[in-house]
């Protein structure tokens, strides 16, 4: 790992929170993700199962976690299962965790090698009444590949058909949505690295630069500050390409007079930042560009002012839509007749703002959390309204990350330039 060691209390506390929600006399088993092939004998870069990482901090493949709070032997109430270090394999693929290293990361004292697990696990299963197994219940999931969690669930049901089974994901969806102060410390580090990259870009961008050169500057700044890398595929979209929400080709020239929309964020310690800024390629907004930018900023600030405990994402989105309608009338995108005659299921403002305003953020960029239940203190959200005008070949989006607390929002990006005047001043330097 490139990042500095995290405090194991993060993962100790996360396990305590999960164990508190388990039924009496139950056992929970978590698996790491698969190593996935690309072509030939190559593998994709390994990415740990987010739930397992949230509970342990371990990023190594072939890892398992077993939680059995009612185990008569206290030693086996928390078990971290690792692949046994192999001298030959390590010569090719690098060092694997030793027991003491894994304990330092996770706070788990009992470490068991994977090749000796079966004999240990079966007696514990026989003692338990209920087995918690994990699956991916992210509402945005689109992967139909039968990954390890699903294969393991099928195997367990075949071997132990008379046990009761429960979904770990249902608990984790609620718990992971609420960030602890220790988690926010790590997220703030990801944000601070992202800020450094943005300030670097303000000095670098000029007419004639290529989008991929900007992406390279971002990646350089991330790595030199110990980030794992980008939290997601960076979007560097100049001109009309800014209207493509997930534009990641990043292969065109940035021209004089255009705006450039940049959506990127660092990953640090397994946690993500998610920033969007839109700036003028030549360092100076035109009158119209500034008008649209300021309307987007007003919408951003309004959204931040109403995103509080008690509101649902659905109600929040509807209220932001009302404000977007007002802003779009002001800058001439909508007419009063268009608003008066709009379809309630496809409101007029949606022509110029066709995506959601906020999503949960954490270990995953689109992190676990509900859209229908009231927002709670401790959640972290993006706030990212946009204005996309086909007729003017222009796209503007402004995105910050906020931590919802009982005393108000904490904007994790509060130190990152956001007004048109701040951006122009820094680009002039």
mmCIF file of C-alpha atoms in Angstrom, residues 79-283:
data_model
loop_
_atom_site.group_PDB
_atom_site.id
_atom_site.type_symbol
_atom_site.label_atom_id
_atom_site.label_comp_id
_atom_site.label_asym_id
_atom_site.label_seq_id
_atom_site.Cartn_x
_atom_site.Cartn_y
_atom_site.Cartn_z
ATOM 1 C CA UNK A 79 -10.900 -14.770 13.006
ATOM 2 C CA UNK A 80 -8.981 -13.318 10.099
ATOM 3 C CA UNK A 81 -8.198 -15.908 7.425
ATOM 4 C CA UNK A 82 -5.226 -15.291 5.119
ATOM 5 C CA UNK A 83 -3.458 -17.193 2.384
ATOM 6 C CA UNK A 84 -0.339 -18.834 3.775
ATOM 7 C CA UNK A 85 2.822 -17.005 2.598
ATOM 8 C CA UNK A 86 4.532 -18.989 -0.138
ATOM 9 C CA UNK A 87 8.175 -18.344 -0.891
ATOM 10 C CA UNK A 88 7.933 -19.257 -4.561
ATOM 11 C CA UNK A 89 4.782 -17.203 -5.173
ATOM 12 C CA UNK A 90 6.261 -14.234 -3.344
ATOM 13 C CA UNK A 91 9.254 -14.236 -5.707
ATOM 14 C CA UNK A 92 6.809 -13.568 -8.527
ATOM 15 C CA UNK A 93 3.989 -11.557 -6.980
ATOM 16 C CA UNK A 94 5.431 -9.977 -3.859
ATOM 17 C CA UNK A 95 5.150 -10.337 -0.117
ATOM 18 C CA UNK A 96 1.954 -11.446 1.616
ATOM 19 C CA UNK A 97 0.920 -10.494 5.165
ATOM 20 C CA UNK A 98 2.433 -12.256 8.152
ATOM 21 C CA UNK A 99 0.308 -12.743 11.255
ATOM 22 C CA UNK A 100 1.677 -9.787 13.183
ATOM 23 C CA UNK A 101 1.290 -7.464 10.178
ATOM 24 C CA UNK A 102 -2.341 -8.451 9.651
ATOM 25 C CA UNK A 103 -3.082 -7.965 13.353
ATOM 26 C CA UNK A 104 -1.544 -4.491 13.277
ATOM 27 C CA UNK A 105 -3.773 -3.489 10.346
ATOM 28 C CA UNK A 106 -7.048 -5.076 11.460
ATOM 29 C CA UNK A 107 -6.812 -5.321 15.230
ATOM 30 C CA UNK A 108 -7.725 -9.038 14.963
ATOM 31 C CA UNK A 109 -5.502 -11.259 17.097
ATOM 32 C CA UNK A 110 -6.490 -14.682 15.771
ATOM 33 C CA UNK A 111 -5.021 -15.274 12.333
ATOM 34 C CA UNK A 112 -5.688 -18.586 10.548
ATOM 35 C CA UNK A 113 -4.239 -19.805 7.244
ATOM 36 C CA UNK A 114 -6.783 -20.491 4.515
ATOM 37 C CA UNK A 115 -5.558 -24.038 3.869
ATOM 38 C CA UNK A 116 -6.367 -25.036 7.469
ATOM 39 C CA UNK A 117 -9.760 -23.313 7.732
ATOM 40 C CA UNK A 118 -12.218 -26.134 7.013
ATOM 41 C CA UNK A 119 -11.398 -28.219 10.072
ATOM 42 C CA UNK A 120 -11.776 -25.161 12.294
ATOM 43 C CA UNK A 121 -14.905 -23.691 10.716
ATOM 44 C CA UNK A 122 -17.175 -26.737 10.626
ATOM 45 C CA UNK A 123 -17.481 -27.207 14.425
ATOM 46 C CA UNK A 124 -18.326 -23.511 14.761
ATOM 47 C CA UNK A 125 -21.034 -23.776 12.109
ATOM 48 C CA UNK A 126 -22.506 -26.702 14.069
ATOM 49 C CA UNK A 127 -22.657 -24.546 17.204
ATOM 50 C CA UNK A 128 -24.395 -21.637 15.488
ATOM 51 C CA UNK A 129 -28.093 -21.344 14.727
ATOM 52 C CA UNK A 130 -27.804 -18.631 12.076
ATOM 53 C CA UNK A 131 -25.249 -17.911 9.343
ATOM 54 C CA UNK A 132 -24.775 -14.408 7.948
ATOM 55 C CA UNK A 133 -23.504 -14.407 4.361
ATOM 56 C CA UNK A 134 -22.632 -11.429 2.233
ATOM 57 C CA UNK A 135 -23.765 -10.326 -1.240
ATOM 58 C CA UNK A 136 -23.588 -7.104 -3.203
ATOM 59 C CA UNK A 137 -26.700 -5.051 -2.462
ATOM 60 C CA UNK A 138 -25.513 -1.763 -3.914
ATOM 61 C CA UNK A 139 -28.600 -0.439 -5.703
ATOM 62 C CA UNK A 140 -26.465 0.502 -8.715
ATOM 63 C CA UNK A 141 -24.868 -2.916 -9.200
ATOM 64 C CA UNK A 142 -24.800 -4.214 -12.764
ATOM 65 C CA UNK A 143 -22.404 -7.174 -12.585
ATOM 66 C CA UNK A 144 -24.009 -10.509 -13.448
ATOM 67 C CA UNK A 145 -20.809 -12.549 -13.046
ATOM 68 C CA UNK A 146 -21.189 -15.188 -10.266
ATOM 69 C CA UNK A 147 -18.529 -13.747 -7.964
ATOM 70 C CA UNK A 148 -17.088 -15.427 -4.883
ATOM 71 C CA UNK A 149 -19.770 -14.240 -2.427
ATOM 72 C CA UNK A 150 -22.518 -15.877 -4.484
ATOM 73 C CA UNK A 151 -20.593 -19.076 -5.088
ATOM 74 C CA UNK A 152 -19.798 -19.326 -1.385
ATOM 75 C CA UNK A 153 -23.441 -18.765 -0.408
ATOM 76 C CA UNK A 154 -24.501 -21.595 -2.709
ATOM 77 C CA UNK A 155 -21.833 -23.898 -1.280
ATOM 78 C CA UNK A 156 -22.814 -23.150 2.329
ATOM 79 C CA UNK A 157 -26.501 -23.788 1.701
ATOM 80 C CA UNK A 158 -25.614 -27.124 0.153
ATOM 81 C CA UNK A 159 -23.373 -28.168 3.043
ATOM 82 C CA UNK A 160 -25.571 -26.816 5.858
ATOM 83 C CA UNK A 161 -29.161 -26.781 4.543
ATOM 84 C CA UNK A 162 -30.958 -26.689 7.926
ATOM 85 C CA UNK A 163 -29.339 -23.562 9.317
ATOM 86 C CA UNK A 164 -31.049 -20.186 9.194
ATOM 87 C CA UNK A 165 -29.422 -17.724 6.800
ATOM 88 C CA UNK A 166 -29.334 -13.946 7.030
ATOM 89 C CA UNK A 167 -28.104 -11.153 4.753
ATOM 90 C CA UNK A 168 -25.067 -9.296 6.033
ATOM 91 C CA UNK A 169 -25.599 -6.704 3.305
ATOM 92 C CA UNK A 170 -28.815 -5.483 4.905
ATOM 93 C CA UNK A 171 -26.896 -4.539 8.063
ATOM 94 C CA UNK A 172 -23.880 -3.176 6.216
ATOM 95 C CA UNK A 173 -26.004 -0.925 4.028
ATOM 96 C CA UNK A 174 -27.172 0.931 7.118
ATOM 97 C CA UNK A 175 -23.849 0.900 8.964
ATOM 98 C CA UNK A 176 -21.541 1.892 6.128
ATOM 99 C CA UNK A 177 -23.744 4.873 5.297
ATOM 100 C CA UNK A 178 -22.929 6.400 8.709
ATOM 101 C CA UNK A 179 -19.274 7.438 8.819
ATOM 102 C CA UNK A 180 -17.411 7.523 12.108
ATOM 103 C CA UNK A 181 -15.147 10.478 12.918
ATOM 104 C CA UNK A 182 -12.147 8.180 12.348
ATOM 105 C CA UNK A 183 -13.375 7.426 8.824
ATOM 106 C CA UNK A 184 -13.823 11.133 8.120
ATOM 107 C CA UNK A 185 -10.174 11.715 9.017
ATOM 108 C CA UNK A 186 -9.185 9.312 6.232
ATOM 109 C CA UNK A 187 -11.682 10.782 3.770
ATOM 110 C CA UNK A 188 -10.324 14.242 4.507
ATOM 111 C CA UNK A 189 -6.871 13.029 3.494
ATOM 112 C CA UNK A 190 -8.291 11.881 0.148
ATOM 113 C CA UNK A 191 -9.933 15.293 -0.212
ATOM 114 C CA UNK A 192 -6.752 17.182 0.657
ATOM 115 C CA UNK A 193 -4.789 15.273 -1.991
ATOM 116 C CA UNK A 194 -7.542 16.068 -4.491
ATOM 117 C CA UNK A 195 -7.236 19.751 -3.590
ATOM 118 C CA UNK A 196 -3.503 19.688 -4.317
ATOM 119 C CA UNK A 197 -4.197 18.193 -7.733
ATOM 120 C CA UNK A 198 -6.809 20.847 -8.544
ATOM 121 C CA UNK A 199 -4.536 23.711 -7.537
ATOM 122 C CA UNK A 200 -1.817 22.184 -9.701
ATOM 123 C CA UNK A 201 -4.196 22.141 -12.679
ATOM 124 C CA UNK A 202 -5.090 25.809 -12.292
ATOM 125 C CA UNK A 203 -1.434 26.617 -13.020
ATOM 126 C CA UNK A 204 -1.115 24.047 -15.811
ATOM 127 C CA UNK A 205 -4.191 24.400 -18.027
ATOM 128 C CA UNK A 206 -3.939 26.644 -21.098
ATOM 129 C CA UNK A 207 -5.249 26.614 -24.682
ATOM 130 C CA UNK A 208 -3.748 23.776 -26.691
ATOM 131 C CA UNK A 209 -3.221 21.362 -23.800
ATOM 132 C CA UNK A 210 -4.604 17.867 -24.314
ATOM 133 C CA UNK A 211 -7.180 16.356 -21.977
ATOM 134 C CA UNK A 212 -4.919 13.370 -21.324
ATOM 135 C CA UNK A 213 -2.102 15.703 -20.273
ATOM 136 C CA UNK A 214 -4.401 17.095 -17.595
ATOM 137 C CA UNK A 215 -5.257 13.564 -16.501
ATOM 138 C CA UNK A 216 -1.533 12.814 -16.237
ATOM 139 C CA UNK A 217 -1.013 15.843 -13.974
ATOM 140 C CA UNK A 218 -3.800 14.603 -11.705
ATOM 141 C CA UNK A 219 -2.362 11.104 -11.509
ATOM 142 C CA UNK A 220 1.115 12.468 -10.789
ATOM 143 C CA UNK A 221 -0.130 14.592 -7.905
ATOM 144 C CA UNK A 222 -2.143 11.722 -6.481
ATOM 145 C CA UNK A 223 0.750 9.276 -6.435
ATOM 146 C CA UNK A 224 3.299 11.720 -5.081
ATOM 147 C CA UNK A 225 0.967 12.263 -2.106
ATOM 148 C CA UNK A 226 0.554 8.541 -1.295
ATOM 149 C CA UNK A 227 -2.900 8.082 -2.822
ATOM 150 C CA UNK A 228 -3.612 4.614 -4.180
ATOM 151 C CA UNK A 229 -4.596 6.419 -7.376
ATOM 152 C CA UNK A 230 -7.852 7.809 -8.782
ATOM 153 C CA UNK A 231 -11.004 6.807 -6.933
ATOM 154 C CA UNK A 232 -12.684 6.340 -10.338
ATOM 155 C CA UNK A 233 -12.004 7.054 -14.007
ATOM 156 C CA UNK A 234 -11.206 10.761 -14.251
ATOM 157 C CA UNK A 235 -13.491 12.828 -16.494
ATOM 158 C CA UNK A 236 -11.576 15.562 -18.324
ATOM 159 C CA UNK A 237 -14.115 17.013 -20.757
ATOM 160 C CA UNK A 238 -13.518 20.273 -22.605
ATOM 161 C CA UNK A 239 -16.066 22.056 -24.761
ATOM 162 C CA UNK A 240 -19.196 20.171 -25.770
ATOM 163 C CA UNK A 241 -17.814 16.887 -24.401
ATOM 164 C CA UNK A 242 -18.726 18.176 -20.929
ATOM 165 C CA UNK A 243 -22.345 17.240 -21.667
ATOM 166 C CA UNK A 244 -21.363 13.542 -21.698
ATOM 167 C CA UNK A 245 -21.641 12.605 -18.042
ATOM 168 C CA UNK A 246 -19.200 9.691 -18.039
ATOM 169 C CA UNK A 247 -16.791 10.941 -20.702
ATOM 170 C CA UNK A 248 -13.474 9.200 -19.972
ATOM 171 C CA UNK A 249 -11.770 9.136 -23.381
ATOM 172 C CA UNK A 250 -9.829 12.286 -22.403
ATOM 173 C CA UNK A 251 -8.133 12.458 -25.801
ATOM 174 C CA UNK A 252 -9.069 15.843 -27.280
ATOM 175 C CA UNK A 253 -7.462 19.278 -27.365
ATOM 176 C CA UNK A 254 -8.653 21.998 -24.967
ATOM 177 C CA UNK A 255 -9.302 25.088 -27.080
ATOM 178 C CA UNK A 256 -9.254 28.799 -26.376
ATOM 179 C CA UNK A 257 -12.683 30.047 -25.303
ATOM 180 C CA UNK A 258 -13.939 26.679 -24.096
ATOM 181 C CA UNK A 259 -14.826 25.567 -20.596
ATOM 182 C CA UNK A 260 -13.357 22.342 -19.283
ATOM 183 C CA UNK A 261 -15.277 20.133 -16.847
ATOM 184 C CA UNK A 262 -13.039 17.998 -14.623
ATOM 185 C CA UNK A 263 -14.532 15.305 -12.381
ATOM 186 C CA UNK A 264 -11.877 13.436 -10.399
ATOM 187 C CA UNK A 265 -10.947 12.349 -6.896
ATOM 188 C CA UNK A 266 -8.194 10.572 -5.015
ATOM 189 C CA UNK A 267 -8.483 7.279 -3.175
ATOM 190 C CA UNK A 268 -6.565 7.174 0.098
ATOM 191 C CA UNK A 269 -6.654 4.384 2.661
ATOM 192 C CA UNK A 270 -9.539 2.753 0.828
ATOM 193 C CA UNK A 271 -11.742 5.879 0.993
ATOM 194 C CA UNK A 272 -12.739 8.135 -1.906
ATOM 195 C CA UNK A 273 -12.984 11.817 -2.713
ATOM 196 C CA UNK A 274 -15.177 13.072 -5.564
ATOM 197 C CA UNK A 275 -14.630 16.589 -6.934
ATOM 198 C CA UNK A 276 -15.980 18.397 -9.978
ATOM 199 C CA UNK A 277 -14.895 21.841 -11.120
ATOM 200 C CA UNK A 278 -15.518 23.630 -14.406
ATOM 201 C CA UNK A 279 -12.975 26.259 -15.433
ATOM 202 C CA UNK A 280 -12.150 28.364 -18.524
ATOM 203 C CA UNK A 281 -9.332 26.914 -20.622
ATOM 204 C CA UNK A 282 -7.840 30.379 -21.142
ATOM 205 C CA UNK A 283 -8.290 31.452 -17.527
#
